[in-house]
Amino acid sequence: MEQTITDQELSKAAGKPLLSIEDLQVSFHTYAGEVHAVRGVTYSVEQGGSLAVVGESGCGKTVTVQAVMGLTPMPPGEIKGGRIIFDGKNLLTLSEKQMQSVRGKDIGMIFQDPMTGLNPTMTVGRQIAEAIVKHQNLSRREATERAVEMLSLVEIPNPGVRAYQYPHEFSGGMRQRAMIAIALACEPLLLIADEPTTSLDVTIQSQILELLQSLQDRLGMTIVLITHNLGVVARLSRNIVVMYAGKVVESGSSSDIFYNSAHPYTQALLQSVPRLDRPSRMELASIPGTPPDLFQPPAGCAFAPRCKYAMKVCIEHDAQPTVVGDGHYVSCWLHHKANPNPLTQKLQNGGSYQ
């Protein structure tokens, strides 16, 4: 039987998490007005687990993890509410000096564009060693040796030579590996990977994903993957959070999302992905319309104007997270037990949208 749950219950549903984001709200103040970029996001990931956060550009994925890292520019940004609990500490209550001891040491991050993420005036080895010197109190020589070890760990050939080269001397895939080495240099508990394969070709994407999976198995670290590529998600993550217009609309295990997706937006995302078991002449599905204006967020479900199943209640009121399976939650009125809509009854009896 489906039941509506609170944000606090949702964040604790997976047991004791390493990272727990609870009702996070982030806005940006601009000349045109206030952009409500993150509107009550709640999700968590357990120690040693892997979580993917997916959704189209502008849905708040990166803004959420920037808040986790303490990288929200203020101003114009403002964290208006919520909590970010990491290893028992609320990161939002820490000073900048305290966050500096967490950032890089306990939480590492791979940024989206490796070319802009690396300093073109410093050798790659020096950039890796910089974090090691700061957080592990090693000498410059010891840190450089450690940097070479890290380049070897991420499978860059001739690491002893490459450590003394500059970013422009690396290929795109090697730059991304160098970014991973920097993020892992201090052996963090949590690794956040923000679109780690976006600018890479398919072959290099596969190599980077294999590397991340191998490193997680060897080091036992926790990974949060930010992406819009569902192929990446299927390969690396055990659990998935789907975001739309600054909110979480569905969360569950990878198998739940791929084989029993409950939200119309998740369904639409999956239908837009090319599949080998479909005829090549079949056109890919698209999602009509555009995302809502976050200067003036809608009162109801943000996806309602683009949803063919939208009802009056969807326009007027936003749905709260509802349990639709073991560890599987969706914010959609179609799955609310009080909804008398015939489609709702079909879904609750094990049917589908199709």
GROMACS .gro file of C-alpha atoms in nm, residues 30 82 95 121 125 168 180 184 245 280 299 316 351:
model
   13
   30THR     CA    1   1.976   3.861  -0.987
   82GLY     CA    2   1.766   2.278   0.492
   95SER     CA    3   3.281   2.832   0.889
  121THR     CA    4   5.035   2.751  -1.551
  125GLY     CA    5   5.195   1.677  -1.054
  168HIS     CA    6   4.785   2.129  -2.247
  180ILE     CA    7   4.023   1.220  -1.067
  184LEU     CA    8   4.138   1.121  -0.472
  245ALA     CA    9   1.294   2.211  -1.178
  280SER     CA   10   1.658   0.181  -3.617
  299ALA     CA   11   0.238   2.619  -0.714
  316GLU     CA   12  -0.285   2.350  -0.807
  351GLY     CA   13  -0.007  -0.163  -1.429
   0.00000   0.00000   0.00000
